[in-house]
CSV table of C-alpha atoms and ligand atoms in Angstrom, one decimal:
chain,number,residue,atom,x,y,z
M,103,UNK,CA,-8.0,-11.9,26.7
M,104,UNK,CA,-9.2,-9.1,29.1
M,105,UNK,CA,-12.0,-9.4,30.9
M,106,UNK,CA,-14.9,-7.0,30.5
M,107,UNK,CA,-16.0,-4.3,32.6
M,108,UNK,CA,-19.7,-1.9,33.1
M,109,UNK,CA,-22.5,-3.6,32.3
M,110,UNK,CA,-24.3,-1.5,29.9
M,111,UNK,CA,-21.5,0.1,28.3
M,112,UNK,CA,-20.8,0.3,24.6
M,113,UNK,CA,-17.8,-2.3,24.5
M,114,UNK,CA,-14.7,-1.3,22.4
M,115,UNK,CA,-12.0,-3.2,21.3
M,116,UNK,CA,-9.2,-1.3,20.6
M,117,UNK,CA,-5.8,-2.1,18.4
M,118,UNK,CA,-3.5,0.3,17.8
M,119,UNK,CA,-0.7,-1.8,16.1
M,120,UNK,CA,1.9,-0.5,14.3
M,121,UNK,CA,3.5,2.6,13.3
M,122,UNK,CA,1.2,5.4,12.8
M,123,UNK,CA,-1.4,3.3,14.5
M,124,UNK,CA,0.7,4.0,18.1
M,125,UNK,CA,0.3,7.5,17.2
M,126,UNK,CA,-3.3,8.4,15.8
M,127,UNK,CA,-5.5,5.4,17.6
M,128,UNK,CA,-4.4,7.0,21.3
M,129,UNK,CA,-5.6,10.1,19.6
M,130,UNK,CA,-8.9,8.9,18.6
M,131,UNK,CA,-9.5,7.1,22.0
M,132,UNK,CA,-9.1,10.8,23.8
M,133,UNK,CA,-12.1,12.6,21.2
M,134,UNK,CA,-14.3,9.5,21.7
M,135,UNK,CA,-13.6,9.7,25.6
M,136,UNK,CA,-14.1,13.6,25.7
M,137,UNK,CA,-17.4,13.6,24.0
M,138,UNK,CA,-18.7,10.7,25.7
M,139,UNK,CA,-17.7,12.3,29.2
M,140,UNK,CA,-19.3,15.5,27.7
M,141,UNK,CA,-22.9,13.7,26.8
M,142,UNK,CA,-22.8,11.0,29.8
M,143,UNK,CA,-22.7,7.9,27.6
M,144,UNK,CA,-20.9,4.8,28.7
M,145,UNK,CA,-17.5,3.6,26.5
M,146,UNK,CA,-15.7,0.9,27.7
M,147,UNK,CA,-12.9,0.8,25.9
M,148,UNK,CA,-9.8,-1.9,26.4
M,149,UNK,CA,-6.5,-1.9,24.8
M,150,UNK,CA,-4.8,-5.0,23.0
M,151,UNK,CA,-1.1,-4.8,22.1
M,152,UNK,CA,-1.4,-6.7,19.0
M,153,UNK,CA,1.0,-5.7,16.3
M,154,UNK,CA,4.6,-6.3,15.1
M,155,UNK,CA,6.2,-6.0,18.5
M,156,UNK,CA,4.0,-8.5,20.6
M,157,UNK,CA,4.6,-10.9,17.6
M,158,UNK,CA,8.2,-11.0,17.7
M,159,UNK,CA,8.2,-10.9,21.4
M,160,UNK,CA,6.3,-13.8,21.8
M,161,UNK,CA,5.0,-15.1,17.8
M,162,UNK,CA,1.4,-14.2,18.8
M,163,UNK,CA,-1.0,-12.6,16.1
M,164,UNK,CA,-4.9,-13.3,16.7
M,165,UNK,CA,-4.9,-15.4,19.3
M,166,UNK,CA,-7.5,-18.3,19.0
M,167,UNK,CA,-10.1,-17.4,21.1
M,168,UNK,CA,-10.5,-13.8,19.3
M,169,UNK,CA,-13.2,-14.2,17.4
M,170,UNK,CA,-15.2,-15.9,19.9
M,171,UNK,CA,-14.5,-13.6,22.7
M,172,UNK,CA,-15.1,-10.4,19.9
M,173,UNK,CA,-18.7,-12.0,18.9
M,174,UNK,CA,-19.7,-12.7,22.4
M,175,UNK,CA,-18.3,-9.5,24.4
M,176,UNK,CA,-17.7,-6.3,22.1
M,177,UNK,CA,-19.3,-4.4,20.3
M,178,UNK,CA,-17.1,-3.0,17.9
M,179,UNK,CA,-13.4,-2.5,17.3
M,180,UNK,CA,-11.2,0.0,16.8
M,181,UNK,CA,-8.0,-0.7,14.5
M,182,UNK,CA,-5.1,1.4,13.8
M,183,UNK,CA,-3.0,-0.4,11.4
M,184,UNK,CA,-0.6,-3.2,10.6
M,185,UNK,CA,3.1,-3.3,9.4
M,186,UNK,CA,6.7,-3.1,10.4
M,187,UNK,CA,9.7,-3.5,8.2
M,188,UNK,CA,11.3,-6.0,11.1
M,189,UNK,CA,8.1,-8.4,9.8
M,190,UNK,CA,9.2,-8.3,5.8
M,191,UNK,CA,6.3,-11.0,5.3
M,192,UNK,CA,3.8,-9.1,7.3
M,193,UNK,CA,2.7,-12.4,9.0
M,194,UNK,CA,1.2,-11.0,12.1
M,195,UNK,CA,-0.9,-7.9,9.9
M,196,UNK,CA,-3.0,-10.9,7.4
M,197,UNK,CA,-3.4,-13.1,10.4
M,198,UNK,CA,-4.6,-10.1,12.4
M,199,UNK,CA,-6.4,-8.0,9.4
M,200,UNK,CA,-7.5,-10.8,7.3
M,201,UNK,CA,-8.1,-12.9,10.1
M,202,UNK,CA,-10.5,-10.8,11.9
M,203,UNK,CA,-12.5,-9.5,8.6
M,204,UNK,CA,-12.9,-13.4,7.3
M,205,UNK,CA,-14.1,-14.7,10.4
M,206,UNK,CA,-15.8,-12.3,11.9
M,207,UNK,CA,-17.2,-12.1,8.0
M,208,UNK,CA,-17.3,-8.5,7.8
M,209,UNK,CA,-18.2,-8.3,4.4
M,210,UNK,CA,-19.3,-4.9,3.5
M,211,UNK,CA,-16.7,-2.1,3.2
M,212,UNK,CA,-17.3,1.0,3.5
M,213,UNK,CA,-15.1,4.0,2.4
M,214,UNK,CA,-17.5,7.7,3.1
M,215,UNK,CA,-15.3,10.2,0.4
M,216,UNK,CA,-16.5,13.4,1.7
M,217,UNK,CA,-14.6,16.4,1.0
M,218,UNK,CA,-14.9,18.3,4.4
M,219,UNK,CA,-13.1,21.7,2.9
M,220,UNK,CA,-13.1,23.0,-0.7
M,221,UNK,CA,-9.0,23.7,-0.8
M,222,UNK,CA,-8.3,20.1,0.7
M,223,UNK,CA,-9.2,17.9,-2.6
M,224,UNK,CA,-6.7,18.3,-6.3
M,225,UNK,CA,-9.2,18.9,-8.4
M,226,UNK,CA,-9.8,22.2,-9.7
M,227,UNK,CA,-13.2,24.0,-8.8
M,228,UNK,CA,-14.5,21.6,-6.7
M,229,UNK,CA,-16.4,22.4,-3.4
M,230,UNK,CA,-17.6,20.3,-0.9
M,231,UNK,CA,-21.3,19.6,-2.9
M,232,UNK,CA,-19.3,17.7,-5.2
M,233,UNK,CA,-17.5,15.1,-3.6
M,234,UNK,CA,-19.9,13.3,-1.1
M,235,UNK,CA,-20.1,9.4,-2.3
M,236,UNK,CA,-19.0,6.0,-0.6
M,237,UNK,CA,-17.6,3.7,-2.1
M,238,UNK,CA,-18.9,0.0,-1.0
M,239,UNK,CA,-16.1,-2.7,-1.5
M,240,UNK,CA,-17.1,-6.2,-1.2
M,241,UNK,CA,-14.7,-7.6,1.6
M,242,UNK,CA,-14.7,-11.2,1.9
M,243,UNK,CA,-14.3,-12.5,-1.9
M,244,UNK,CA,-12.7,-11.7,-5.2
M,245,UNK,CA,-9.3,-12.1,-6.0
M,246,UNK,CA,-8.4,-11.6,-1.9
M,247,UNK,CA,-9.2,-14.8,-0.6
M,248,UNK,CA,-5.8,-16.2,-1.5
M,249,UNK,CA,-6.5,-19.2,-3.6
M,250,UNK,CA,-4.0,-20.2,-6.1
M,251,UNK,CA,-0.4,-21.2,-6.4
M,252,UNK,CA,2.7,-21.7,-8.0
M,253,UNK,CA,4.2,-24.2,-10.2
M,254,UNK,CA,8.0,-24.1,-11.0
M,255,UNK,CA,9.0,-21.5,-8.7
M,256,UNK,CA,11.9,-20.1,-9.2
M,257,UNK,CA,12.8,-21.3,-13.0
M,258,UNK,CA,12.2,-19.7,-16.8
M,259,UNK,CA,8.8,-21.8,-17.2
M,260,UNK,CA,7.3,-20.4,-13.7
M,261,UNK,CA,3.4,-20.5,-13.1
M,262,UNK,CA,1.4,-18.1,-11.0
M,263,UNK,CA,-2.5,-18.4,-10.2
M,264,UNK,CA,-4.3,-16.1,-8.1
M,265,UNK,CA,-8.2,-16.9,-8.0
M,266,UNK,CA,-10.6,-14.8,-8.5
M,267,UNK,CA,-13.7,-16.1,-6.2
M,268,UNK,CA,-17.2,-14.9,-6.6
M,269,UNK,CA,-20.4,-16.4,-5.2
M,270,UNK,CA,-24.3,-15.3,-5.4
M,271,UNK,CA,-24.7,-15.8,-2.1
M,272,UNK,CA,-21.5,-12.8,-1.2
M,273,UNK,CA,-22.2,-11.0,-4.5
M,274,UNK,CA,-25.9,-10.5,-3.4
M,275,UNK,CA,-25.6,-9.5,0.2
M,276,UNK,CA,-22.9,-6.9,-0.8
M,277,UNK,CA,-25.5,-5.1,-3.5
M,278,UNK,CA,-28.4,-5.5,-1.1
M,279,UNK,CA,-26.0,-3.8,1.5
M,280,UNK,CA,-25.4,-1.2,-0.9
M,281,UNK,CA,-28.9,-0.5,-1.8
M,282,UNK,CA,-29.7,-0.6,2.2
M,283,UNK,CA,-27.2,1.6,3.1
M,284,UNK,CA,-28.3,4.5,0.4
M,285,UNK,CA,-31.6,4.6,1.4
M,286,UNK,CA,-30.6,4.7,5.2
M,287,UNK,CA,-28.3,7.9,4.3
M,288,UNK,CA,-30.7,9.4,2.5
M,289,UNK,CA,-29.1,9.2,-0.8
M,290,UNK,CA,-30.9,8.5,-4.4
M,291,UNK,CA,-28.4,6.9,-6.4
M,292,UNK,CA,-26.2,3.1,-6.5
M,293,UNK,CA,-23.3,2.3,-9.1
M,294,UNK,CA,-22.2,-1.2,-9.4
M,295,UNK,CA,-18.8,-1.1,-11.3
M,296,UNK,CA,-17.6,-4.6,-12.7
M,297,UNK,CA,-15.3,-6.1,-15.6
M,298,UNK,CA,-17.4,-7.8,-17.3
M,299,UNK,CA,-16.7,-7.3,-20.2
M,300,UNK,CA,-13.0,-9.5,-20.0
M,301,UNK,CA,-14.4,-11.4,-16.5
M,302,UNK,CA,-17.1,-13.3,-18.5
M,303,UNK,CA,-17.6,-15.9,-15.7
M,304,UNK,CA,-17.1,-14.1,-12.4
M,305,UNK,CA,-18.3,-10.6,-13.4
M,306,UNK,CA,-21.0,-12.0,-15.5
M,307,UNK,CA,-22.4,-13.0,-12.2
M,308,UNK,CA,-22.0,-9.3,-10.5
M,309,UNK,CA,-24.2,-8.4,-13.6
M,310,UNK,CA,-26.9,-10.9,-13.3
M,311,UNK,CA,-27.2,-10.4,-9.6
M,312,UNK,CA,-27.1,-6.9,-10.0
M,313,UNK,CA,-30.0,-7.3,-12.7
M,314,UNK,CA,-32.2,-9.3,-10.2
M,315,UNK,CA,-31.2,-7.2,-7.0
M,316,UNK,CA,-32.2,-3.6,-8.6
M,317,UNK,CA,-35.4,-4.7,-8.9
M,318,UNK,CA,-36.4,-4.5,-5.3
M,319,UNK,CA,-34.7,-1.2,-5.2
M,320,UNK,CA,-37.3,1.0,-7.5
M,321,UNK,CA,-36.6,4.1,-5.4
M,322,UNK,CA,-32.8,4.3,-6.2
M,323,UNK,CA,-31.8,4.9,-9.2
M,324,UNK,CA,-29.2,2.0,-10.5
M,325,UNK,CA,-26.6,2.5,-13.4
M,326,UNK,CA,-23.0,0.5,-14.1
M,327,UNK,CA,-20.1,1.6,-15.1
M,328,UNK,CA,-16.8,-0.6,-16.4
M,329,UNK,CA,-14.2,-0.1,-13.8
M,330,UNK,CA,-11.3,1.8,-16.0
M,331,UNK,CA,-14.2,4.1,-16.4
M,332,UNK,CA,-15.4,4.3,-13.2
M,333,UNK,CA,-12.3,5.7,-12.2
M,334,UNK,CA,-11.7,8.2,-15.1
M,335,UNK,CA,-15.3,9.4,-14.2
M,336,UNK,CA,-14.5,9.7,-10.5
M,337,UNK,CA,-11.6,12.1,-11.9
M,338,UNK,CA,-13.5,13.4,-14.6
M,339,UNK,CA,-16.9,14.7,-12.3
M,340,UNK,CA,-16.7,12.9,-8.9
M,341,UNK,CA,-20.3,14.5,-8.3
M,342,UNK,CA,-22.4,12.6,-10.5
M,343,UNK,CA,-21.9,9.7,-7.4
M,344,UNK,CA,-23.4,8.9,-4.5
M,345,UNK,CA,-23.2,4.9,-3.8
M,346,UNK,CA,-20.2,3.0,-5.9
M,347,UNK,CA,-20.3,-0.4,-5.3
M,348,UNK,CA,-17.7,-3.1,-6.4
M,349,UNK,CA,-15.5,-6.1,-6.1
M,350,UNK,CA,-12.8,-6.4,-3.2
M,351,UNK,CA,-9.5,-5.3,-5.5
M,352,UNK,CA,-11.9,-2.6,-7.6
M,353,UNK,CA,-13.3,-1.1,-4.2
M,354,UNK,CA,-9.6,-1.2,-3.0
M,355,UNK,CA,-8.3,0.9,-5.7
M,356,UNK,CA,-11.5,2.7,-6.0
M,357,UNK,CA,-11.7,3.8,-2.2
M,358,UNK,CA,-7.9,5.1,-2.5
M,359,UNK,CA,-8.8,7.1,-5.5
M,360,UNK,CA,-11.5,8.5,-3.5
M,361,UNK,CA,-9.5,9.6,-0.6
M,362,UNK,CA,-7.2,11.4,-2.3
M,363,UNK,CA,-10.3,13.5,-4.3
M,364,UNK,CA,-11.4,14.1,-0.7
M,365,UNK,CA,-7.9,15.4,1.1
M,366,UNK,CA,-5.3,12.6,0.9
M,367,UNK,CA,-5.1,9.1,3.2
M,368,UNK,CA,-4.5,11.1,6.7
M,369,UNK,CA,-8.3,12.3,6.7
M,370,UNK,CA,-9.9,8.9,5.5
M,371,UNK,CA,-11.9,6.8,7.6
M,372,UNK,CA,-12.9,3.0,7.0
M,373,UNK,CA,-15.3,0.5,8.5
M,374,UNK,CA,-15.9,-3.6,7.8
M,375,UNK,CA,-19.1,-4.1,8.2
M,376,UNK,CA,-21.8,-7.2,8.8
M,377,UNK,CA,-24.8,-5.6,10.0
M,378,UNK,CA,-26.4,-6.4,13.3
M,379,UNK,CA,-22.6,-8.3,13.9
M,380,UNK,CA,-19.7,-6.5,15.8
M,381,UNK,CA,-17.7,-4.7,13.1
M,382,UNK,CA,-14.2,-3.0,12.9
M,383,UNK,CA,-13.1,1.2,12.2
M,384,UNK,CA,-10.2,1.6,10.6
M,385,UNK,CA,-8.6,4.8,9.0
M,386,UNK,CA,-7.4,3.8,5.6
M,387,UNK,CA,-4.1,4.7,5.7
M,388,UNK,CA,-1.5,2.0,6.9
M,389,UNK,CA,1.6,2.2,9.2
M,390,UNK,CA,3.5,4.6,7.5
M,391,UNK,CA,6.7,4.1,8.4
M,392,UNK,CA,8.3,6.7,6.7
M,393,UNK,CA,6.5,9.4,8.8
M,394,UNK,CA,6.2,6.7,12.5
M,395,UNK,CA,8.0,8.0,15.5
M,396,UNK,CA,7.7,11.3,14.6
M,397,UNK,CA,4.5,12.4,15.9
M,398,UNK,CA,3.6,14.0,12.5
M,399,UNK,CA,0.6,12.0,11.7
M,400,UNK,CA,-3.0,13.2,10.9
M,401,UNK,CA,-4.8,11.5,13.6
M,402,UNK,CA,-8.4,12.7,11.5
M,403,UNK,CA,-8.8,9.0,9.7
M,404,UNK,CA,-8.4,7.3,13.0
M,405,UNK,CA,-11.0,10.3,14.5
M,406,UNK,CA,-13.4,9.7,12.0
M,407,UNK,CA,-13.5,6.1,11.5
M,408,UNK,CA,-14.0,6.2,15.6
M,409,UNK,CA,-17.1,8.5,14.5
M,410,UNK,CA,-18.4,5.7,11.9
M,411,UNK,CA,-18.3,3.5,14.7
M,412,UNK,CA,-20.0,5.1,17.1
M,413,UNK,CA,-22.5,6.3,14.5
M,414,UNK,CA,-22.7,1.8,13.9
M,415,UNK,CA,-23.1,2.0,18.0
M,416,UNK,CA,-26.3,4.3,17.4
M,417,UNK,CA,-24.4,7.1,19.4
M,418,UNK,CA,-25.5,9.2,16.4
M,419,UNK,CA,-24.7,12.4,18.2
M,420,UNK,CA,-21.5,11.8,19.7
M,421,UNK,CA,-20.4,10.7,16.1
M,422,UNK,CA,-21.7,14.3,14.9
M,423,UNK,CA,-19.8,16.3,17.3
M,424,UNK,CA,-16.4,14.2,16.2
M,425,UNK,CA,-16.8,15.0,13.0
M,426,UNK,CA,-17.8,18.8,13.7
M,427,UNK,CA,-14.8,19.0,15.7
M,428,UNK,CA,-12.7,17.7,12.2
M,429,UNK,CA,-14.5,20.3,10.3
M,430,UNK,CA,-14.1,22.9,12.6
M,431,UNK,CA,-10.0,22.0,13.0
M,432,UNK,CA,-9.3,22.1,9.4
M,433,UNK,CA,-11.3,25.3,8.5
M,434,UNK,CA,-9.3,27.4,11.8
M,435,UNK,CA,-6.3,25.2,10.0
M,436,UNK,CA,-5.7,23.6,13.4
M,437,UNK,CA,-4.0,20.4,11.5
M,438,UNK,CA,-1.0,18.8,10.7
M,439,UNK,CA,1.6,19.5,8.0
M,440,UNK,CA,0.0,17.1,5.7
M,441,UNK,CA,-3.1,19.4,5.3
M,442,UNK,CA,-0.7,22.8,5.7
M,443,UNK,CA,-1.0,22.5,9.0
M,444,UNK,CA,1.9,23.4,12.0
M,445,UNK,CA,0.1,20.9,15.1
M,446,UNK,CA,1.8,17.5,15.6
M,447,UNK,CA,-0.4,14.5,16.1
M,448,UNK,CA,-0.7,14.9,19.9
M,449,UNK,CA,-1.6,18.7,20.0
M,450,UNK,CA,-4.0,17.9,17.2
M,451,UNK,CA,-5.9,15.3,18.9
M,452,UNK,CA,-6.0,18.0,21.9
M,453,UNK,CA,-7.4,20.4,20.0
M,454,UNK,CA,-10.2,18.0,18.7
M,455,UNK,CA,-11.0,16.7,21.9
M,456,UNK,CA,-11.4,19.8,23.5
M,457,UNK,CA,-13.7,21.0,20.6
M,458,UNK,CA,-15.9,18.0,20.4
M,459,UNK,CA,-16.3,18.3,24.2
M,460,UNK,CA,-17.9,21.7,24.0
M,461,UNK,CA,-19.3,21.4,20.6
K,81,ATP,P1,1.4,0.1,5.0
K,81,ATP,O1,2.5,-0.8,4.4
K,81,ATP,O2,1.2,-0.2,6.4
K,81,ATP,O3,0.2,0.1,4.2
K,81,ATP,P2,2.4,2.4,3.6
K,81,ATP,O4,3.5,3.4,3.9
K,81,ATP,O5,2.5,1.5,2.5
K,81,ATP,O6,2.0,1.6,4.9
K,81,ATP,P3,0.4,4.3,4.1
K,81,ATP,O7,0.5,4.1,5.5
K,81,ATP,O8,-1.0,4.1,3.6
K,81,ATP,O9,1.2,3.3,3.3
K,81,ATP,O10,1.0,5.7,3.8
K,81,ATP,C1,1.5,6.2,2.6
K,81,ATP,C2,2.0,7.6,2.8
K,81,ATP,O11,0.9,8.5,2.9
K,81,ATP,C3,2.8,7.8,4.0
K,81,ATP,O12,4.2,7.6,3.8
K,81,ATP,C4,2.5,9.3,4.4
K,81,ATP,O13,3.4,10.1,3.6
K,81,ATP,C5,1.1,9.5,3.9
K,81,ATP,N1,0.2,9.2,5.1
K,81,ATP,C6,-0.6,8.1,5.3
K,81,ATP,N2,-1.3,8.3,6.4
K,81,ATP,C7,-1.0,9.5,6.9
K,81,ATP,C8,-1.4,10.3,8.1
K,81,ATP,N3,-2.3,9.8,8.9
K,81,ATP,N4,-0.9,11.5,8.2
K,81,ATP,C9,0.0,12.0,7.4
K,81,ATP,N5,0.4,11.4,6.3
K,81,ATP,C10,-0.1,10.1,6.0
């Protein structure tokens, strides 16, 4: 593992993996680098070259020492994203993703869905008022922890299981972060969206934990919604949200449902989250490898996730003037062709950094 560097700096891991990854995460490292130069604040960033190619160069994925050498000398990290048709069983991306978001425990996930320019989102007359919520998707449980098994593979009579794991202990912290983080944002309002009404053992705890957890939280207002409804009233009137939180596969549909109300996957940023812990920025998009190589890729998600990090950092400011400079690039239409937009990914990551630098 590298060694570390500038004692006092804010220490950045950064991944850019696979595909689009290559493309956007250099992209991001250039705004983050131009405002911090701009303001005088300290990034130490350093580059590992984990991803498809490393793997089948030498069968590495998180090496062992990761996590301990994350927890003990970063601060945060910085993913792009994991994937490559030459890996069909996308080994190295769930050793990597997984790996570092189970044991580094980074349980809360948080998806902003924030509509940065009226013509961006499908829905008709919508502006930019109505489509401001997170969605909070439990990261370390559920139905993604990959418990369960087969039994006669292969034959007529085949079995599948796929467990569905819920405990108080990862329901509770998840709702506490939700109510925690609305209060910190400013915002008045929490949604817990479940199943329980066919999950009568696992959901039925979401509810009763929910039920107890509200209780501390009389300044927000609480309501629930069923999930298939949830999502028809996301479509229906997304502004009537502010805080959806929800199980792992819920807040993984949810969150993509979200990002395409707010301008589509290339704009959407991610983080996983254990507070006080070092936690990982992601753009929610994946590898793409129907657009990779091209240098067509919106290089916004990776932008903006790099802004949630430093926001996470406390470098509230610098976090501002990346996403100003976002803003500011899609409303002079200085994009790519995904948002109507002529820039390729490098000239658009030149124009943000030069914008965040004298914004
Ligand atoms: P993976 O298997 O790694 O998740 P994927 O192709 O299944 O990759 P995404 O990477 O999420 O899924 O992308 C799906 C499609 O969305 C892409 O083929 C592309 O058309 C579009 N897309 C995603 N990210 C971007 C981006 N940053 N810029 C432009 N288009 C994007």
């Amino acid at each position: 593992m590298p060694q570390q560097s500038s004692a006092g700096a804010k220490r950045i891991a950064v991944i850019p993996g696979d595909g689009i990854g290559k493309e956007v995460i250099p992209e991001a490292v250039k705004v983050m680098k131009a405002v911090a130069s701009a303001r005088g604040c300290d990034l130490s960033l350093i580059e590992f070259d984990w991803g498809a190619d490393r793997y089948l160069r030498d069968g590495t994925t998180l090496p062992p020492d990761a996590v301990d050498v994350f927890r003990s000398d970063f601060d945060a990290i910085l993913l792009g994203a994991l994937g490559d048709a030459r890996v069909p069983d996308n080994r190295h991306g769930a050793d990597i993703l997984m790996g570092l978001r189970f044991k580094l425990d980074l349980y809360a996930n948080v998806r902003p869905c924030t509509l940065l320019d009226s013509r961006l989102t499908p829905l008709r007359n919508r502006d930019e008022k109505d489509i401001q919520f997170t969605v909070i998707r439990e990261n370390t449980e559920g139905s993604y922890v990959g418990m369960g098994g087969f039994f006669k593979k292969g034959t007529a009579d085949e079995i599948a299981t796929q467990e569905d794991v819920n405990t108080r202990k990862g329901v509770e912290r998840i709702l506490r972060f939700a109510y925690e983080y609305t209060r910190k944002h400013g915002r008045k309002r929490v949604c817990m969206s479940d199943k329980s009404n066919a999950l009568a053992y696992g959901h039925d705890l979401w509810q009763r934990t929910f039920a107890a957890v509200k209780r501390d939280y009389p300044d927000i207002e609480s309501s629930h919604m069923y999930v298939d409804n949830l999502l028809m009233q996301m479509v229906r009137d997304p502004s009537q949200f502010e805080v959806i939180v929800t199980c792992n596969m819920f807040g993984d549909i949810a969150s993509d449902v979200g990002a395409q109300l707010a301008g589509g996957l290339g704009l959407a940023p991610s983080g996983n989250i254990h507070p006080g812990h070092v936690s990982m920025f992601e753009p929610v998009h994946g590898s793409a490898p129907q657009i990779a190589g091209k240098g067509v890729a919106n290089p916004m998600g990776a932008v903006l996730a790099a802004a949630m990090m430093l926001s996470y950092l406390g470098l509230v400011e610098e976090s501002r003037q990346m996403e100003k400079a976002v803003r500011a690039a899609i409303s002079e239409g200085k994009t790519t062709a995904d948002l109507g937009g002529s820039l390729g990914t490098r000239e658009a990551g030149d124009w943000l950094a030069r914008r965040a630098e004298s914004a």
